[in-house]
mmCIF file of C-alpha atoms in Angstrom:
data_model
loop_
_atom_site.group_PDB
_atom_site.id
_atom_site.type_symbol
_atom_site.label_atom_id
_atom_site.label_comp_id
_atom_site.label_asym_id
_atom_site.label_seq_id
_atom_site.Cartn_x
_atom_site.Cartn_y
_atom_site.Cartn_z
ATOM 1 C CA MET A 19 18.622 8.108 33.858
ATOM 2 C CA GLY A 20 22.223 7.552 32.740
ATOM 3 C CA THR A 21 23.899 4.354 31.689
ATOM 4 C CA TYR A 22 23.384 1.189 33.662
ATOM 5 C CA ALA A 23 24.037 -2.512 33.137
ATOM 6 C CA ALA A 24 21.710 -5.431 33.829
ATOM 7 C CA VAL A 25 22.542 -8.863 35.216
ATOM 8 C CA VAL A 26 19.671 -11.338 35.045
ATOM 9 C CA LEU A 27 19.959 -14.533 37.102
ATOM 10 C CA ALA A 28 18.454 -17.486 35.243
ATOM 11 C CA GLY A 29 19.755 -20.450 37.227
ATOM 12 C CA GLY A 30 17.975 -22.384 39.941
ATOM 13 C CA ALA A 31 16.437 -25.820 40.073
ATOM 14 C CA ALA A 32 12.738 -24.772 40.114
ATOM 15 C CA ARG A 33 11.966 -27.680 42.441
ATOM 16 C CA ARG A 34 8.444 -26.415 43.170
ATOM 17 C CA MET A 35 7.725 -26.505 39.440
ATOM 18 C CA GLY A 36 9.034 -29.996 38.783
ATOM 19 C CA GLY A 37 12.534 -28.921 37.811
ATOM 20 C CA VAL A 38 11.523 -27.195 34.565
ATOM 21 C CA ASP A 39 13.595 -24.428 32.982
ATOM 22 C CA LYS A 40 11.557 -21.853 34.871
ATOM 23 C CA PRO A 41 12.852 -18.702 33.120
ATOM 24 C CA ALA A 42 11.803 -20.256 29.790
ATOM 25 C CA VAL A 43 8.196 -20.739 30.936
ATOM 26 C CA PRO A 44 6.019 -18.387 28.864
ATOM 27 C CA VAL A 45 3.828 -15.668 30.315
ATOM 28 C CA GLY A 46 1.754 -13.740 27.827
ATOM 29 C CA GLY A 47 3.333 -15.747 25.019
ATOM 30 C CA ARG A 48 6.959 -14.869 25.902
ATOM 31 C CA PRO A 49 9.507 -16.629 28.134
ATOM 32 C CA MET A 50 9.768 -14.940 31.503
ATOM 33 C CA ARG A 51 13.483 -14.267 31.006
ATOM 34 C CA ASP A 52 12.763 -12.480 27.716
ATOM 35 C CA ARG A 53 10.194 -10.295 29.446
ATOM 36 C CA VAL A 54 12.775 -9.343 32.084
ATOM 37 C CA LEU A 55 15.386 -8.627 29.409
ATOM 38 C CA ALA A 56 12.871 -6.442 27.563
ATOM 39 C CA ALA A 57 12.336 -4.366 30.717
ATOM 40 C CA VAL A 58 16.056 -3.512 30.671
ATOM 41 C CA ALA A 59 16.375 -3.138 26.895
ATOM 42 C CA ASP A 60 18.253 0.146 27.376
ATOM 43 C CA ALA A 61 20.855 -1.382 29.710
ATOM 44 C CA THR A 62 24.417 -1.813 28.440
ATOM 45 C CA PRO A 63 25.372 -4.579 28.598
ATOM 46 C CA ARG A 64 22.640 -7.078 29.359
ATOM 47 C CA VAL A 65 24.075 -10.250 30.898
ATOM 48 C CA LEU A 66 22.105 -13.444 31.442
ATOM 49 C CA VAL A 67 23.611 -15.912 33.912
ATOM 50 C CA GLY A 68 22.464 -19.493 33.543
ATOM 51 C CA PRO A 69 22.114 -22.536 31.279
ATOM 52 C CA VAL A 70 20.481 -20.760 28.357
ATOM 53 C CA ASP A 71 20.608 -21.551 24.635
ATOM 54 C CA ALA A 72 18.566 -18.974 22.718
ATOM 55 C CA VAL A 73 18.553 -15.379 23.902
ATOM 56 C CA PRO A 74 17.574 -12.059 22.341
ATOM 57 C CA THR A 75 20.173 -10.353 20.178
ATOM 58 C CA GLY A 76 22.821 -8.457 22.088
ATOM 59 C CA VAL A 77 22.471 -10.418 25.336
ATOM 60 C CA ARG A 78 25.652 -11.983 26.723
ATOM 61 C CA VAL A 79 25.359 -15.392 28.415
ATOM 62 C CA VAL A 80 27.699 -16.589 31.162
ATOM 63 C CA ARG A 81 27.590 -19.376 33.759
ATOM 64 C CA GLU A 82 28.143 -19.232 37.470
ATOM 65 C CA ASP A 83 31.001 -21.201 39.055
ATOM 66 C CA PRO A 84 30.136 -23.879 39.934
ATOM 67 C CA PRO A 85 27.055 -24.330 37.724
ATOM 68 C CA GLY A 86 24.038 -24.358 40.017
ATOM 69 C CA GLY A 87 26.029 -22.526 42.694
ATOM 70 C CA GLY A 88 23.160 -20.214 43.551
ATOM 71 C CA PRO A 89 22.297 -16.545 43.102
ATOM 72 C CA VAL A 90 25.392 -15.040 44.748
ATOM 73 C CA ALA A 91 27.749 -17.116 42.610
ATOM 74 C CA ALA A 92 25.632 -16.119 39.605
ATOM 75 C CA ALA A 93 25.788 -12.453 40.549
ATOM 76 C CA ALA A 94 29.576 -12.709 40.803
ATOM 77 C CA ALA A 95 29.763 -14.250 37.329
ATOM 78 C CA GLY A 96 27.612 -11.501 35.874
ATOM 79 C CA LEU A 97 29.503 -8.672 37.533
ATOM 80 C CA ALA A 98 32.825 -10.171 36.425
ATOM 81 C CA VAL A 99 32.089 -9.414 32.758
ATOM 82 C CA LEU A 100 31.045 -5.797 33.283
ATOM 83 C CA ASP A 101 33.352 -2.998 32.232
ATOM 84 C CA PRO A 102 35.354 -1.746 35.256
ATOM 85 C CA GLU A 103 33.834 1.710 34.808
ATOM 86 C CA THR A 104 30.241 0.471 35.037
ATOM 87 C CA ALA A 105 28.661 2.346 37.944
ATOM 88 C CA LEU A 106 25.118 0.962 38.209
ATOM 89 C CA VAL A 107 23.637 -2.471 37.644
ATOM 90 C CA ALA A 108 20.118 -3.834 37.787
ATOM 91 C CA LEU A 109 20.383 -7.216 39.528
ATOM 92 C CA LEU A 110 17.286 -9.189 38.651
ATOM 93 C CA ALA A 111 15.783 -12.642 38.919
ATOM 94 C CA ALA A 112 14.729 -14.089 35.568
ATOM 95 C CA ASP A 113 11.250 -15.048 36.831
ATOM 96 C CA LEU A 114 9.799 -11.530 37.099
ATOM 97 C CA PRO A 115 7.404 -11.538 34.129
ATOM 98 C CA LEU A 116 5.610 -8.358 35.220
ATOM 99 C CA LEU A 117 8.730 -6.200 35.414
ATOM 100 C CA THR A 118 8.567 -3.042 33.291
ATOM 101 C CA ARG A 119 10.969 -0.345 32.154
ATOM 102 C CA SER A 120 9.049 2.200 34.221
ATOM 103 C CA ALA A 121 9.601 0.069 37.336
ATOM 104 C CA ILE A 122 13.344 -0.025 36.624
ATOM 105 C CA GLY A 123 13.248 3.729 36.049
ATOM 106 C CA GLU A 124 11.678 4.238 39.466
ATOM 107 C CA LEU A 125 14.487 2.274 41.116
ATOM 108 C CA LEU A 126 17.145 4.249 39.243
ATOM 109 C CA ASP A 127 15.480 7.479 40.276
ATOM 110 C CA GLN A 128 15.209 6.425 43.908
ATOM 111 C CA LEU A 129 18.886 5.435 43.923
ATOM 112 C CA THR A 130 20.358 8.495 42.263
ATOM 113 C CA ARG A 131 18.180 11.428 43.321
ATOM 114 C CA VAL A 132 19.352 11.601 46.938
ATOM 115 C CA ASP A 133 22.693 12.741 48.341
ATOM 116 C CA PRO A 134 24.461 10.841 49.693
ATOM 117 C CA GLN A 135 23.315 7.990 47.511
ATOM 118 C CA PRO A 136 22.588 4.616 49.116
ATOM 119 C CA ASP A 137 24.358 1.486 47.898
ATOM 120 C CA GLY A 138 21.231 0.252 46.198
ATOM 121 C CA ALA A 139 17.478 0.452 45.853
ATOM 122 C CA CYS A 140 15.088 -2.467 45.717
ATOM 123 C CA TYR A 141 11.362 -2.995 45.958
ATOM 124 C CA VAL A 142 9.597 -4.114 49.103
ATOM 125 C CA ASP A 143 6.302 -5.953 49.086
ATOM 126 C CA GLY A 144 3.202 -5.082 51.077
ATOM 127 C CA ASP A 145 4.539 -6.950 54.110
ATOM 128 C CA GLY A 146 7.799 -5.019 54.080
ATOM 129 C CA ARG A 147 9.903 -7.860 52.708
ATOM 130 C CA ARG A 148 12.774 -6.776 50.501
ATOM 131 C CA GLN A 149 12.684 -8.066 46.949
ATOM 132 C CA SER A 150 16.470 -8.006 46.668
ATOM 133 C CA LEU A 151 16.597 -9.502 43.170
ATOM 134 C CA CYS A 152 14.428 -6.701 41.865
ATOM 135 C CA GLY A 153 16.839 -3.888 42.520
ATOM 136 C CA VAL A 154 19.463 -1.505 41.176
ATOM 137 C CA TRP A 155 22.845 -1.264 42.867
ATOM 138 C CA HIS A 156 26.128 0.591 42.761
ATOM 139 C CA VAL A 157 28.571 -1.893 41.241
ATOM 140 C CA PRO A 158 31.484 -1.092 43.600
ATOM 141 C CA ALA A 159 29.249 -1.788 46.614
ATOM 142 C CA LEU A 160 28.247 -5.192 45.240
ATOM 143 C CA ARG A 161 31.840 -6.051 44.371
ATOM 144 C CA ALA A 162 32.932 -5.119 47.892
ATOM 145 C CA GLY A 163 30.153 -7.326 49.258
ATOM 146 C CA LEU A 164 31.301 -10.236 47.109
ATOM 147 C CA ASP A 165 34.905 -9.803 48.250
ATOM 148 C CA ARG A 166 33.858 -9.693 51.896
ATOM 149 C CA LEU A 167 31.627 -12.730 51.574
ATOM 150 C CA ALA A 168 34.253 -14.733 49.704
ATOM 151 C CA ALA A 169 36.771 -13.970 52.446
ATOM 152 C CA GLU A 170 34.292 -15.063 55.119
ATOM 153 C CA ARG A 171 33.543 -18.314 53.273
ATOM 154 C CA GLY A 172 37.057 -19.361 52.387
ATOM 155 C CA GLY A 173 36.800 -18.166 48.808
ATOM 156 C CA SER A 174 33.597 -20.001 47.859
ATOM 157 C CA LEU A 175 30.366 -18.196 47.031
ATOM 158 C CA SER A 176 28.471 -21.383 46.186
ATOM 159 C CA GLY A 177 25.266 -21.632 48.158
ATOM 160 C CA ALA A 178 25.624 -18.214 49.798
ATOM 161 C CA PRO A 179 22.312 -16.406 50.394
ATOM 162 C CA VAL A 180 21.628 -13.047 48.781
ATOM 163 C CA ARG A 181 20.960 -11.488 52.182
ATOM 164 C CA ALA A 182 24.576 -12.274 53.147
ATOM 165 C CA LEU A 183 25.830 -10.494 50.034
ATOM 166 C CA LEU A 184 23.782 -7.401 50.818
ATOM 167 C CA ALA A 185 24.466 -7.386 54.566
ATOM 168 C CA GLY A 186 25.946 -4.048 55.529
ATOM 169 C CA LEU A 187 24.904 -2.299 52.320
ATOM 170 C CA VAL A 188 22.761 0.804 52.651
ATOM 171 C CA THR A 189 19.561 -0.082 50.805
ATOM 172 C CA ARG A 190 16.706 2.228 49.893
ATOM 173 C CA GLU A 191 13.453 0.274 50.168
ATOM 174 C CA VAL A 192 10.949 1.240 47.502
ATOM 175 C CA PRO A 193 7.240 0.353 47.789
ATOM 176 C CA TRP A 194 5.439 -0.059 44.481
ATOM 177 C CA SER A 195 3.091 2.835 43.885
ATOM 178 C CA GLY A 196 2.645 2.607 40.122
ATOM 179 C CA ASP A 197 -0.240 1.346 38.040
ATOM 180 C CA GLY A 198 -0.619 -2.336 37.349
ATOM 181 C CA PRO A 199 0.709 -5.452 39.083
ATOM 182 C CA PRO A 200 3.776 -5.393 41.337
ATOM 183 C CA PRO A 201 6.984 -5.645 39.275
ATOM 184 C CA TRP A 202 8.625 -7.812 41.908
ATOM 185 C CA PHE A 203 6.075 -10.620 41.550
ATOM 186 C CA ASP A 204 8.094 -13.797 40.953
ATOM 187 C CA CYS A 205 6.854 -17.157 39.748
ATOM 188 C CA ASP A 206 7.874 -19.997 42.042
ATOM 189 C CA THR A 207 4.849 -22.225 41.426
ATOM 190 C CA ASP A 208 2.448 -23.088 38.631
ATOM 191 C CA GLU A 209 -0.200 -21.047 40.456
ATOM 192 C CA ASP A 210 2.119 -18.024 40.363
ATOM 193 C CA VAL A 211 2.431 -18.445 36.592
ATOM 194 C CA ARG A 212 -1.367 -18.552 36.248
ATOM 195 C CA ARG A 213 -1.687 -15.337 38.276
ATOM 196 C CA ALA A 214 0.971 -13.653 36.145
ATOM 197 C CA GLU A 215 -0.859 -14.744 33.004
ATOM 198 C CA GLU A 216 -4.032 -13.075 34.255
ATOM 199 C CA TRP A 217 -2.165 -9.848 35.013
ATOM 200 C CA ALA A 218 -0.354 -9.914 31.663
ATOM 201 C CA ARG A 219 -3.567 -10.007 29.619
#
């Protein structure tokens, strides 16, 4: 599939779960963020953005500016530490406990097998909603989006929505057709965690 990087966004207040450190909540005996990082074990580098103490070996931790500034500010912080030559990056939420390497491979394949290549590929759910933080993107396209958005917002990315970052990018929408649960399933509530636990058995 070629070399790619991974930026995993582990911030957020988890208000619907009582403000817990949501990415640290275990599913199948492992923190959700560790399960996401395992799905991109072959990425170089792997960057985790958020207030994290213990991480798997080889994972770099950075913080968004300002802390708690939201997913776009976190994405900017993660991209900022990538090598300038890095071409592809998996941009992922840290609460995707059902994500697998094969699901990432499908996105990479969908992104790179067509000519001309789109700016990115992300999953869509059964209702056609883009799961933007379960995608793989061309790094220059994301950096251009960040520059545009920063200019529009007077230099601040804090609080910007992901859809604003991706506005104007050519995105290949990928429905999940593999075996098992959808890799884009995120855990925003305790009930979501219970469902993920059932799937992970």
